[in-house]
Amino acid sequence: MAPPMPRAMANNMYVPPRTPPPRSAAPSRPAGVPARSGRARVRWVALRPPSARPRPRVDVDAQDRPTPRYERNPGWGLRDLPPVEPAEPQRSLLERLRDALPNLLLAAAGVLVLAAAAEAWIYALLVVNLEDPISRPMQVAAETAVWSTGLAAVALMVACLGGVAGWLIDERRAAYSDHEEVDPRSRRQLMIGLWVPVLNLLWPVAFFRELLERRDDLLPVHTRKRLWWLWSGWLCVNVLVAVGVMVRIFSESLVWQANAVVLVIISNLVSAAFAGGLWWTITRLFARDAPAATPTRWLAAV
């Protein structure tokens, strides 16, 4: 009677045991390598079911595919943007007036000359009016010329004061930085000394003297003389303006009104000369890129 069949053989999963080869046929094993056990090794492979397997690729004829096209030119990496320039810092009103100061001074000098001419026209009409009456259109035209040139002159002089303040602040800062120092006067003190009446008659002298002491590229004696002449002109302008205004306010007769007009004419001409002198001082005397001025020595011919 045959022995009973094992359950693994009955389920068709029976794996017969492997008999080890004879010792004579076994290959030589290097020293230190452990001997392999005689237990059978089984590898299980997992396969996807047919429903989950991908379909085979079908080659499609090139003629059946649509031709690729673009509605616009693709810009993949082809955008060539121009370099962005850094934005210029916003300049203040004082800095703009400082940069335009030479042109403002020349414009102020020209307008002051025109204002003097308009006042001379008024003076001529006053002289004519002593004997013969003048026409109404002539009077309106002369007064219009006086008012327009006068207001323009005042506006330009105020702009020049702002430009001079900006120029002096910047020039003093540069002069003190050349000596590795800081300007001891604040920005507010400089503007008060230049803009406040009565104070602007004396303080600018100290401001320019301190600037001259820090400018090693200027001749001290020569520059100081030019500054004294400029300050004298500034005093003369203020005195003439004050006297002309007082005479015009308190004059009652026609003769004194004519004298007030003469004072205004002289004041306008002196102010124009002062504006020209200030222009020369800033653009020639204190210019850093201009050569230092040398005094002229006159010798008697033998």
PDB file of C-alpha atoms in Angstrom:
ATOM      1  CA  MET A   1       0.000   0.000   0.000  1.00  0.00           C
ATOM      2  CA  ALA A   2       1.499   3.400  -1.085  1.00  0.00           C
ATOM      3  CA  PRO A   3       2.122   6.033   1.534  1.00  0.00           C
ATOM      4  CA  PRO A   4      -0.355   8.927   1.650  1.00  0.00           C
ATOM      5  CA  MET A   5       0.417  11.899  -0.740  1.00  0.00           C
ATOM      6  CA  PRO A   6       1.432  15.083   1.012  1.00  0.00           C
ATOM      7  CA  ARG A   7      -0.984  18.040   0.844  1.00  0.00           C
ATOM      8  CA  ALA A   8       1.457  20.202  -1.155  1.00  0.00           C
ATOM      9  CA  MET A   9       1.733  17.526  -3.844  1.00  0.00           C
ATOM     10  CA  ALA A  10      -2.029  17.192  -3.967  1.00  0.00           C
ATOM     11  CA  ASN A  11      -2.374  20.976  -4.648  1.00  0.00           C
ATOM     12  CA  ASN A  12       0.276  20.888  -7.447  1.00  0.00           C
ATOM     13  CA  MET A  13       2.550  23.126  -5.377  1.00  0.00           C
ATOM     14  CA  TYR A  14       4.956  20.539  -4.266  1.00  0.00           C
ATOM     15  CA  VAL A  15       8.567  21.425  -4.773  1.00  0.00           C
ATOM     16  CA  PRO A  16      10.882  18.455  -4.419  1.00  0.00           C
ATOM     17  CA  PRO A  17      13.835  19.072  -2.173  1.00  0.00           C
ATOM     18  CA  ARG A  18      17.170  19.734  -3.785  1.00  0.00           C
ATOM     19  CA  THR A  19      19.768  17.164  -2.973  1.00  0.00           C
ATOM     20  CA  PRO A  20      23.160  18.697  -2.297  1.00  0.00           C
ATOM     21  CA  PRO A  21      25.840  17.718  -4.791  1.00  0.00           C
ATOM     22  CA  PRO A  22      28.477  15.278  -3.692  1.00  0.00           C
ATOM     23  CA  ARG A  23      31.354  16.783  -1.825  1.00  0.00           C
ATOM     24  CA  SER A  24      33.746  15.783  -4.584  1.00  0.00           C
ATOM     25  CA  ALA A  25      31.808  17.795  -7.214  1.00  0.00           C
ATOM     26  CA  ALA A  26      31.269  20.879  -5.037  1.00  0.00           C
ATOM     27  CA  PRO A  27      33.401  23.879  -6.137  1.00  0.00           C
ATOM     28  CA  SER A  28      36.115  25.087  -3.905  1.00  0.00           C
ATOM     29  CA  ARG A  29      35.032  27.881  -1.534  1.00  0.00           C
ATOM     30  CA  PRO A  30      37.398  30.650  -0.482  1.00  0.00           C
ATOM     31  CA  ALA A  31      38.369  30.860   3.097  1.00  0.00           C
ATOM     32  CA  GLY A  32      36.157  33.007   5.250  1.00  0.00           C
ATOM     33  CA  VAL A  33      33.001  32.617   3.088  1.00  0.00           C
ATOM     34  CA  PRO A  34      30.215  30.839   5.007  1.00  0.00           C
ATOM     35  CA  ALA A  35      28.758  27.728   3.506  1.00  0.00           C
ATOM     36  CA  ARG A  36      25.341  28.066   1.821  1.00  0.00           C
ATOM     37  CA  SER A  37      22.494  26.321   3.457  1.00  0.00           C
ATOM     38  CA  GLY A  38      20.695  23.636   1.603  1.00  0.00           C
ATOM     39  CA  ARG A  39      17.272  25.346   2.058  1.00  0.00           C
ATOM     40  CA  ALA A  40      15.457  26.010  -1.244  1.00  0.00           C
ATOM     41  CA  ARG A  41      14.987  29.649  -2.345  1.00  0.00           C
ATOM     42  CA  VAL A  42      11.658  30.668  -3.922  1.00  0.00           C
ATOM     43  CA  ARG A  43      11.077  34.023  -5.724  1.00  0.00           C
ATOM     44  CA  TRP A  44       7.565  35.332  -6.015  1.00  0.00           C
ATOM     45  CA  VAL A  45       6.862  37.590  -9.002  1.00  0.00           C
ATOM     46  CA  ALA A  46       3.817  39.921  -8.855  1.00  0.00           C
ATOM     47  CA  LEU A  47       2.164  40.603 -12.215  1.00  0.00           C
ATOM     48  CA  ARG A  48      -0.605  43.076 -12.983  1.00  0.00           C
ATOM     49  CA  PRO A  49      -3.904  41.620 -14.121  1.00  0.00           C
ATOM     50  CA  PRO A  50      -4.683  41.912 -17.847  1.00  0.00           C
ATOM     51  CA  SER A  51      -7.252  44.649 -17.248  1.00  0.00           C
ATOM     52  CA  ALA A  52      -4.622  46.893 -15.648  1.00  0.00           C
ATOM     53  CA  ARG A  53      -1.933  46.375 -18.270  1.00  0.00           C
ATOM     54  CA  PRO A  54      -1.268  49.283 -20.749  1.00  0.00           C
ATOM     55  CA  ARG A  55      -2.407  48.909 -24.284  1.00  0.00           C
ATOM     56  CA  PRO A  56       0.209  48.460 -26.944  1.00  0.00           C
ATOM     57  CA  ARG A  57       1.248  51.653 -28.780  1.00  0.00           C
ATOM     58  CA  VAL A  58      -0.099  52.037 -32.272  1.00  0.00           C
ATOM     59  CA  ASP A  59       2.085  53.947 -34.742  1.00  0.00           C
ATOM     60  CA  VAL A  60       0.094  56.732 -36.405  1.00  0.00           C
ATOM     61  CA  ASP A  61       1.067  57.912 -39.818  1.00  0.00           C
ATOM     62  CA  ALA A  62       2.689  61.386 -39.894  1.00  0.00           C
ATOM     63  CA  GLN A  63       0.214  62.570 -42.493  1.00  0.00           C
ATOM     64  CA  ASP A  64      -2.698  62.010 -40.155  1.00  0.00           C
ATOM     65  CA  ARG A  65      -1.276  64.398 -37.510  1.00  0.00           C
ATOM     66  CA  PRO A  66      -2.043  68.151 -37.731  1.00  0.00           C
ATOM     67  CA  THR A  67       0.818  70.489 -38.521  1.00  0.00           C
ATOM     68  CA  PRO A  68       1.872  72.388 -35.383  1.00  0.00           C
ATOM     69  CA  ARG A  69       1.416  76.115 -35.700  1.00  0.00           C
ATOM     70  CA  TYR A  70       1.471  79.174 -33.415  1.00  0.00           C
ATOM     71  CA  GLU A  71      -0.860  82.124 -33.497  1.00  0.00           C
ATOM     72  CA  ARG A  72       2.010  84.372 -32.364  1.00  0.00           C
ATOM     73  CA  ASN A  73       5.753  84.107 -32.136  1.00  0.00           C
ATOM     74  CA  PRO A  74       6.647  82.244 -28.927  1.00  0.00           C
ATOM     75  CA  GLY A  75       8.991  84.214 -26.704  1.00  0.00           C
ATOM     76  CA  TRP A  76      10.686  81.418 -24.835  1.00  0.00           C
ATOM     77  CA  GLY A  77      13.877  83.077 -23.655  1.00  0.00           C
ATOM     78  CA  LEU A  78      13.853  85.511 -26.601  1.00  0.00           C
ATOM     79  CA  ARG A  79      12.716  88.652 -24.747  1.00  0.00           C
ATOM     80  CA  ASP A  80      15.523  91.197 -24.891  1.00  0.00           C
ATOM     81  CA  LEU A  81      14.486  93.852 -22.407  1.00  0.00           C
ATOM     82  CA  PRO A  82      16.466  97.117 -22.401  1.00  0.00           C
ATOM     83  CA  PRO A  83      18.518  97.821 -19.295  1.00  0.00           C
ATOM     84  CA  VAL A  84      16.590  99.748 -16.706  1.00  0.00           C
ATOM     85  CA  GLU A  85      18.392 102.960 -15.857  1.00  0.00           C
ATOM     86  CA  PRO A  86      18.327 103.993 -12.210  1.00  0.00           C
ATOM     87  CA  ALA A  87      15.836 106.725 -11.537  1.00  0.00           C
ATOM     88  CA  GLU A  88      17.320 110.093 -10.746  1.00  0.00           C
ATOM     89  CA  PRO A  89      16.685 111.279  -7.221  1.00  0.00           C
ATOM     90  CA  GLN A  90      14.090 113.979  -6.881  1.00  0.00           C
ATOM     91  CA  ARG A  91      15.745 117.363  -6.411  1.00  0.00           C
ATOM     92  CA  SER A  92      14.308 119.941  -4.083  1.00  0.00           C
ATOM     93  CA  LEU A  93      13.330 123.452  -5.127  1.00  0.00           C
ATOM     94  CA  LEU A  94      16.457 124.866  -3.491  1.00  0.00           C
ATOM     95  CA  GLU A  95      18.688 122.533  -5.506  1.00  0.00           C
ATOM     96  CA  ARG A  96      16.959 123.455  -8.774  1.00  0.00           C
ATOM     97  CA  LEU A  97      17.382 127.148  -8.025  1.00  0.00           C
ATOM     98  CA  ARG A  98      21.037 126.530  -7.188  1.00  0.00           C
ATOM     99  CA  ASP A  99      21.659 124.863 -10.557  1.00  0.00           C
ATOM    100  CA  ALA A 100      19.863 127.662 -12.417  1.00  0.00           C
ATOM    101  CA  LEU A 101      21.488 130.470 -10.402  1.00  0.00           C
ATOM    102  CA  PRO A 102      23.796 131.850 -13.166  1.00  0.00           C
ATOM    103  CA  ASN A 103      20.902 132.102 -15.614  1.00  0.00           C
ATOM    104  CA  LEU A 104      18.656 133.607 -12.953  1.00  0.00           C
ATOM    105  CA  LEU A 105      21.208 136.312 -12.162  1.00  0.00           C
ATOM    106  CA  LEU A 106      21.609 137.263 -15.818  1.00  0.00           C
ATOM    107  CA  ALA A 107      17.835 137.298 -16.299  1.00  0.00           C
ATOM    108  CA  ALA A 108      17.406 139.450 -13.193  1.00  0.00           C
ATOM    109  CA  ALA A 109      19.996 141.928 -14.455  1.00  0.00           C
ATOM    110  CA  GLY A 110      18.203 142.207 -17.793  1.00  0.00           C
ATOM    111  CA  VAL A 111      14.770 142.630 -16.222  1.00  0.00           C
ATOM    112  CA  LEU A 112      16.112 145.306 -13.849  1.00  0.00           C
ATOM    113  CA  VAL A 113      17.468 147.261 -16.795  1.00  0.00           C
ATOM    114  CA  LEU A 114      14.041 147.013 -18.446  1.00  0.00           C
ATOM    115  CA  ALA A 115      12.416 148.162 -15.211  1.00  0.00           C
ATOM    116  CA  ALA A 116      14.746 151.164 -15.134  1.00  0.00           C
ATOM    117  CA  ALA A 117      13.744 151.956 -18.727  1.00  0.00           C
ATOM    118  CA  ALA A 118      10.046 151.725 -17.799  1.00  0.00           C
ATOM    119  CA  GLU A 119      10.606 154.066 -14.851  1.00  0.00           C
ATOM    120  CA  ALA A 120      12.449 156.465 -17.163  1.00  0.00           C
ATOM    121  CA  TRP A 121       9.396 156.411 -19.415  1.00  0.00           C
ATOM    122  CA  ILE A 122       7.214 157.357 -16.438  1.00  0.00           C
ATOM    123  CA  TYR A 123       9.658 160.140 -15.514  1.00  0.00           C
ATOM    124  CA  ALA A 124       9.522 161.499 -19.061  1.00  0.00           C
ATOM    125  CA  LEU A 125       5.734 161.509 -18.926  1.00  0.00           C
ATOM    126  CA  LEU A 126       5.815 163.387 -15.623  1.00  0.00           C
ATOM    127  CA  VAL A 127       8.094 166.025 -17.089  1.00  0.00           C
ATOM    128  CA  VAL A 128       5.834 166.382 -20.129  1.00  0.00           C
ATOM    129  CA  ASN A 129       2.772 166.530 -17.903  1.00  0.00           C
ATOM    130  CA  LEU A 130       4.095 169.705 -16.247  1.00  0.00           C
ATOM    131  CA  GLU A 131       3.231 171.649 -19.380  1.00  0.00           C
ATOM    132  CA  ASP A 132       0.916 169.511 -21.514  1.00  0.00           C
ATOM    133  CA  PRO A 133      -1.458 166.715 -20.454  1.00  0.00           C
ATOM    134  CA  ILE A 134      -0.645 163.202 -21.626  1.00  0.00           C
ATOM    135  CA  SER A 135      -3.097 160.831 -23.278  1.00  0.00           C
ATOM    136  CA  ARG A 136      -4.813 158.043 -21.405  1.00  0.00           C
ATOM    137  CA  PRO A 137      -3.458 155.187 -23.573  1.00  0.00           C
ATOM    138  CA  MET A 138       0.105 156.464 -23.068  1.00  0.00           C
ATOM    139  CA  GLN A 139      -0.386 156.525 -19.316  1.00  0.00           C
ATOM    140  CA  VAL A 140      -1.865 152.999 -19.245  1.00  0.00           C
ATOM    141  CA  ALA A 141       0.970 151.622 -21.393  1.00  0.00           C
ATOM    142  CA  ALA A 142       3.656 153.190 -19.207  1.00  0.00           C
ATOM    143  CA  GLU A 143       2.078 152.001 -15.970  1.00  0.00           C
ATOM    144  CA  THR A 144       1.652 148.494 -17.408  1.00  0.00           C
ATOM    145  CA  ALA A 145       5.322 148.381 -18.369  1.00  0.00           C
ATOM    146  CA  VAL A 146       6.345 149.559 -14.894  1.00  0.00           C
ATOM    147  CA  TRP A 147       4.193 147.046 -13.050  1.00  0.00           C
ATOM    148  CA  SER A 148       5.094 144.072 -15.262  1.00  0.00           C
ATOM    149  CA  THR A 149       8.846 144.691 -15.140  1.00  0.00           C
ATOM    150  CA  GLY A 150       8.712 145.506 -11.428  1.00  0.00           C
ATOM    151  CA  LEU A 151       6.885 142.300 -10.509  1.00  0.00           C
ATOM    152  CA  ALA A 152       9.173 140.237 -12.729  1.00  0.00           C
ATOM    153  CA  ALA A 153      12.229 141.826 -11.113  1.00  0.00           C
ATOM    154  CA  VAL A 154      10.941 141.082  -7.609  1.00  0.00           C
ATOM    155  CA  ALA A 155      10.169 137.452  -8.519  1.00  0.00           C
ATOM    156  CA  LEU A 156      13.610 136.966 -10.057  1.00  0.00           C
ATOM    157  CA  MET A 157      15.360 138.546  -7.076  1.00  0.00           C
ATOM    158  CA  VAL A 158      13.526 136.175  -4.700  1.00  0.00           C
ATOM    159  CA  ALA A 159      14.521 133.236  -6.892  1.00  0.00           C
ATOM    160  CA  CYS A 160      18.121 134.471  -6.892  1.00  0.00           C
ATOM    161  CA  LEU A 161      18.107 134.640  -3.091  1.00  0.00           C
ATOM    162  CA  GLY A 162      17.002 130.992  -2.975  1.00  0.00           C
ATOM    163  CA  GLY A 163      19.669 130.004  -5.500  1.00  0.00           C
ATOM    164  CA  VAL A 164      22.391 131.843  -3.574  1.00  0.00           C
ATOM    165  CA  ALA A 165      21.323 130.065  -0.377  1.00  0.00           C
ATOM    166  CA  GLY A 166      21.514 126.665  -2.085  1.00  0.00           C
ATOM    167  CA  TRP A 167      24.869 127.482  -3.683  1.00  0.00           C
ATOM    168  CA  LEU A 168      26.363 128.748  -0.400  1.00  0.00           C
ATOM    169  CA  ILE A 169      25.172 125.683   1.541  1.00  0.00           C
ATOM    170  CA  ASP A 170      26.635 123.298  -1.029  1.00  0.00           C
ATOM    171  CA  GLU A 171      29.881 125.266  -1.407  1.00  0.00           C
ATOM    172  CA  ARG A 172      30.475 125.473   2.335  1.00  0.00           C
ATOM    173  CA  ARG A 173      29.813 121.759   2.763  1.00  0.00           C
ATOM    174  CA  ALA A 174      32.341 120.911   0.045  1.00  0.00           C
ATOM    175  CA  ALA A 175      34.954 123.338   1.419  1.00  0.00           C
ATOM    176  CA  TYR A 176      34.701 121.985   4.970  1.00  0.00           C
ATOM    177  CA  SER A 177      34.738 118.368   3.756  1.00  0.00           C
ATOM    178  CA  ASP A 178      38.032 119.060   1.944  1.00  0.00           C
ATOM    179  CA  HIS A 179      39.532 119.748   5.390  1.00  0.00           C
ATOM    180  CA  GLU A 180      37.685 116.748   6.915  1.00  0.00           C
ATOM    181  CA  GLU A 181      35.474 119.065   8.922  1.00  0.00           C
ATOM    182  CA  VAL A 182      31.747 119.669   9.261  1.00  0.00           C
ATOM    183  CA  ASP A 183      30.132 123.020   8.590  1.00  0.00           C
ATOM    184  CA  PRO A 184      29.470 124.535  12.051  1.00  0.00           C
ATOM    185  CA  ARG A 185      26.524 126.557  10.747  1.00  0.00           C
ATOM    186  CA  SER A 186      23.262 124.751  10.185  1.00  0.00           C
ATOM    187  CA  ARG A 187      21.154 124.966   7.055  1.00  0.00           C
ATOM    188  CA  ARG A 188      18.498 126.999   8.868  1.00  0.00           C
ATOM    189  CA  GLN A 189      21.050 129.512  10.155  1.00  0.00           C
ATOM    190  CA  LEU A 190      22.425 130.083   6.665  1.00  0.00           C
ATOM    191  CA  MET A 191      18.980 130.654   5.173  1.00  0.00           C
ATOM    192  CA  ILE A 192      17.947 132.992   7.983  1.00  0.00           C
ATOM    193  CA  GLY A 193      21.129 135.028   7.553  1.00  0.00           C
ATOM    194  CA  LEU A 194      20.485 135.392   3.819  1.00  0.00           C
ATOM    195  CA  TRP A 195      16.715 135.969   3.761  1.00  0.00           C
ATOM    196  CA  VAL A 196      15.766 137.913   6.883  1.00  0.00           C
ATOM    197  CA  PRO A 197      16.012 141.712   6.336  1.00  0.00           C
ATOM    198  CA  VAL A 198      18.646 143.608   8.328  1.00  0.00           C
ATOM    199  CA  LEU A 199      20.349 140.293   9.183  1.00  0.00           C
ATOM    200  CA  ASN A 200      21.182 139.753   5.529  1.00  0.00           C
ATOM    201  CA  LEU A 201      23.239 142.952   5.591  1.00  0.00           C
ATOM    202  CA  LEU A 202      25.913 141.527   7.926  1.00  0.00           C
ATOM    203  CA  TRP A 203      25.729 137.755   8.129  1.00  0.00           C
ATOM    204  CA  PRO A 204      26.619 137.056   4.456  1.00  0.00           C
ATOM    205  CA  VAL A 205      29.996 138.720   5.091  1.00  0.00           C
ATOM    206  CA  ALA A 206      30.761 136.158   7.813  1.00  0.00           C
ATOM    207  CA  PHE A 207      29.483 133.291   5.667  1.00  0.00           C
ATOM    208  CA  PHE A 208      31.708 134.193   2.717  1.00  0.00           C
ATOM    209  CA  ARG A 209      34.718 134.904   4.941  1.00  0.00           C
ATOM    210  CA  GLU A 210      34.484 131.441   6.506  1.00  0.00           C
ATOM    211  CA  LEU A 211      34.154 129.932   3.039  1.00  0.00           C
ATOM    212  CA  LEU A 212      37.223 131.830   1.852  1.00  0.00           C
ATOM    213  CA  GLU A 213      39.278 130.525   4.771  1.00  0.00           C
ATOM    214  CA  ARG A 214      38.539 126.911   3.720  1.00  0.00           C
ATOM    215  CA  ARG A 215      39.278 127.441   0.020  1.00  0.00           C
ATOM    216  CA  ASP A 216      42.987 126.776  -0.448  1.00  0.00           C
ATOM    217  CA  ASP A 217      42.784 127.273  -4.218  1.00  0.00           C
ATOM    218  CA  LEU A 218      41.897 130.988  -3.938  1.00  0.00           C
ATOM    219  CA  LEU A 219      44.126 133.970  -3.299  1.00  0.00           C
ATOM    220  CA  PRO A 220      42.942 135.329   0.075  1.00  0.00           C
ATOM    221  CA  VAL A 221      43.855 138.979  -0.404  1.00  0.00           C
ATOM    222  CA  HIS A 222      42.574 139.202  -3.976  1.00  0.00           C
ATOM    223  CA  THR A 223      39.330 137.383  -3.193  1.00  0.00           C
ATOM    224  CA  ARG A 224      38.706 139.378  -0.016  1.00  0.00           C
ATOM    225  CA  LYS A 225      38.889 142.661  -1.933  1.00  0.00           C
ATOM    226  CA  ARG A 226      36.357 141.438  -4.462  1.00  0.00           C
ATOM    227  CA  LEU A 227      34.022 140.315  -1.667  1.00  0.00           C
ATOM    228  CA  TRP A 228      34.254 143.730   0.030  1.00  0.00           C
ATOM    229  CA  TRP A 229      33.259 145.416  -3.236  1.00  0.00           C
ATOM    230  CA  LEU A 230      30.353 143.016  -3.604  1.00  0.00           C
ATOM    231  CA  TRP A 231      29.170 143.649  -0.045  1.00  0.00           C
ATOM    232  CA  SER A 232      29.373 147.441  -0.615  1.00  0.00           C
ATOM    233  CA  GLY A 233      27.155 147.053  -3.655  1.00  0.00           C
ATOM    234  CA  TRP A 234      24.672 145.029  -1.615  1.00  0.00           C
ATOM    235  CA  LEU A 235      24.500 147.766   1.032  1.00  0.00           C
ATOM    236  CA  CYS A 236      24.045 150.435  -1.632  1.00  0.00           C
ATOM    237  CA  VAL A 237      21.175 148.481  -3.218  1.00  0.00           C
ATOM    238  CA  ASN A 238      19.333 148.158   0.088  1.00  0.00           C
ATOM    239  CA  VAL A 239      19.835 151.824   1.008  1.00  0.00           C
ATOM    240  CA  LEU A 240      18.570 153.042  -2.374  1.00  0.00           C
ATOM    241  CA  VAL A 241      15.526 150.763  -2.229  1.00  0.00           C
ATOM    242  CA  ALA A 242      14.627 151.920   1.280  1.00  0.00           C
ATOM    243  CA  VAL A 243      15.030 155.623   0.441  1.00  0.00           C
ATOM    244  CA  GLY A 244      13.095 155.285  -2.819  1.00  0.00           C
ATOM    245  CA  VAL A 245      10.183 153.539  -1.120  1.00  0.00           C
ATOM    246  CA  MET A 246      10.011 156.138   1.662  1.00  0.00           C
ATOM    247  CA  VAL A 247      10.103 159.057  -0.775  1.00  0.00           C
ATOM    248  CA  ARG A 248       7.417 157.494  -2.917  1.00  0.00           C
ATOM    249  CA  ILE A 249       5.164 156.857   0.079  1.00  0.00           C
ATOM    250  CA  PHE A 250       5.484 160.259   1.727  1.00  0.00           C
ATOM    251  CA  SER A 251       5.800 162.454  -1.391  1.00  0.00           C
ATOM    252  CA  GLU A 252       2.765 164.621  -2.090  1.00  0.00           C
ATOM    253  CA  SER A 253       3.892 167.069  -4.741  1.00  0.00           C
ATOM    254  CA  LEU A 254       4.551 166.154  -8.347  1.00  0.00           C
ATOM    255  CA  VAL A 255       8.202 167.204  -8.038  1.00  0.00           C
ATOM    256  CA  TRP A 256       8.894 164.786  -5.206  1.00  0.00           C
ATOM    257  CA  GLN A 257       7.112 162.024  -7.096  1.00  0.00           C
ATOM    258  CA  ALA A 258       9.455 162.660  -9.985  1.00  0.00           C
ATOM    259  CA  ASN A 259      12.426 162.534  -7.570  1.00  0.00           C
ATOM    260  CA  ALA A 260      11.176 159.188  -6.250  1.00  0.00           C
ATOM    261  CA  VAL A 261      11.067 157.864  -9.813  1.00  0.00           C
ATOM    262  CA  VAL A 262      14.676 158.968 -10.314  1.00  0.00           C
ATOM    263  CA  LEU A 263      15.694 157.097  -7.163  1.00  0.00           C
ATOM    264  CA  VAL A 264      13.908 153.979  -8.411  1.00  0.00           C
ATOM    265  CA  ILE A 265      15.735 154.239 -11.757  1.00  0.00           C
ATOM    266  CA  ILE A 266      19.101 154.508 -10.013  1.00  0.00           C
ATOM    267  CA  SER A 267      18.187 151.650  -7.668  1.00  0.00           C
ATOM    268  CA  ASN A 268      17.254 149.386 -10.572  1.00  0.00           C
ATOM    269  CA  LEU A 269      20.497 150.121 -12.405  1.00  0.00           C
ATOM    270  CA  VAL A 270      22.606 149.527  -9.273  1.00  0.00           C
ATOM    271  CA  SER A 271      20.703 146.299  -8.600  1.00  0.00           C
ATOM    272  CA  ALA A 272      21.382 145.148 -12.163  1.00  0.00           C
ATOM    273  CA  ALA A 273      25.075 145.877 -11.668  1.00  0.00           C
ATOM    274  CA  PHE A 274      25.037 143.966  -8.374  1.00  0.00           C
ATOM    275  CA  ALA A 275      23.379 140.957 -10.042  1.00  0.00           C
ATOM    276  CA  GLY A 276      26.107 140.992 -12.689  1.00  0.00           C
ATOM    277  CA  GLY A 277      28.809 141.220 -10.011  1.00  0.00           C
ATOM    278  CA  LEU A 278      27.283 138.326  -8.084  1.00  0.00           C
ATOM    279  CA  TRP A 279      27.154 136.288 -11.286  1.00  0.00           C
ATOM    280  CA  TRP A 280      30.861 136.927 -11.862  1.00  0.00           C
ATOM    281  CA  THR A 281      31.686 136.036  -8.243  1.00  0.00           C
ATOM    282  CA  ILE A 282      29.912 132.689  -8.423  1.00  0.00           C
ATOM    283  CA  THR A 283      30.848 131.606 -11.936  1.00  0.00           C
ATOM    284  CA  ARG A 284      34.392 133.020 -12.073  1.00  0.00           C
ATOM    285  CA  LEU A 285      35.810 133.857  -8.662  1.00  0.00           C
ATOM    286  CA  PHE A 286      34.567 130.849  -6.670  1.00  0.00           C
ATOM    287  CA  ALA A 287      34.336 128.375  -9.548  1.00  0.00           C
ATOM    288  CA  ARG A 288      36.341 125.232  -8.727  1.00  0.00           C
ATOM    289  CA  ASP A 289      37.087 124.323 -12.338  1.00  0.00           C
ATOM    290  CA  ALA A 290      38.259 127.828 -13.254  1.00  0.00           C
ATOM    291  CA  PRO A 291      41.920 128.831 -12.809  1.00  0.00           C
ATOM    292  CA  ALA A 292      42.696 130.970  -9.812  1.00  0.00           C
ATOM    293  CA  ALA A 293      42.610 134.669 -10.611  1.00  0.00           C
ATOM    294  CA  THR A 294      45.904 136.484 -10.319  1.00  0.00           C
ATOM    295  CA  PRO A 295      46.095 140.146  -9.425  1.00  0.00           C
ATOM    296  CA  THR A 296      47.277 142.541 -12.131  1.00  0.00           C
ATOM    297  CA  ARG A 297      50.391 144.509 -11.313  1.00  0.00           C
ATOM    298  CA  TRP A 298      50.814 147.809 -13.159  1.00  0.00           C
ATOM    299  CA  LEU A 299      54.397 148.944 -13.773  1.00  0.00           C
ATOM    300  CA  ALA A 300      55.461 152.356 -14.907  1.00  0.00           C
ATOM    301  CA  ALA A 301      57.102 152.374 -18.301  1.00  0.00           C
ATOM    302  CA  VAL A 302      60.623 153.732 -18.300  1.00  0.00           C
TER     303      VAL A 302
END
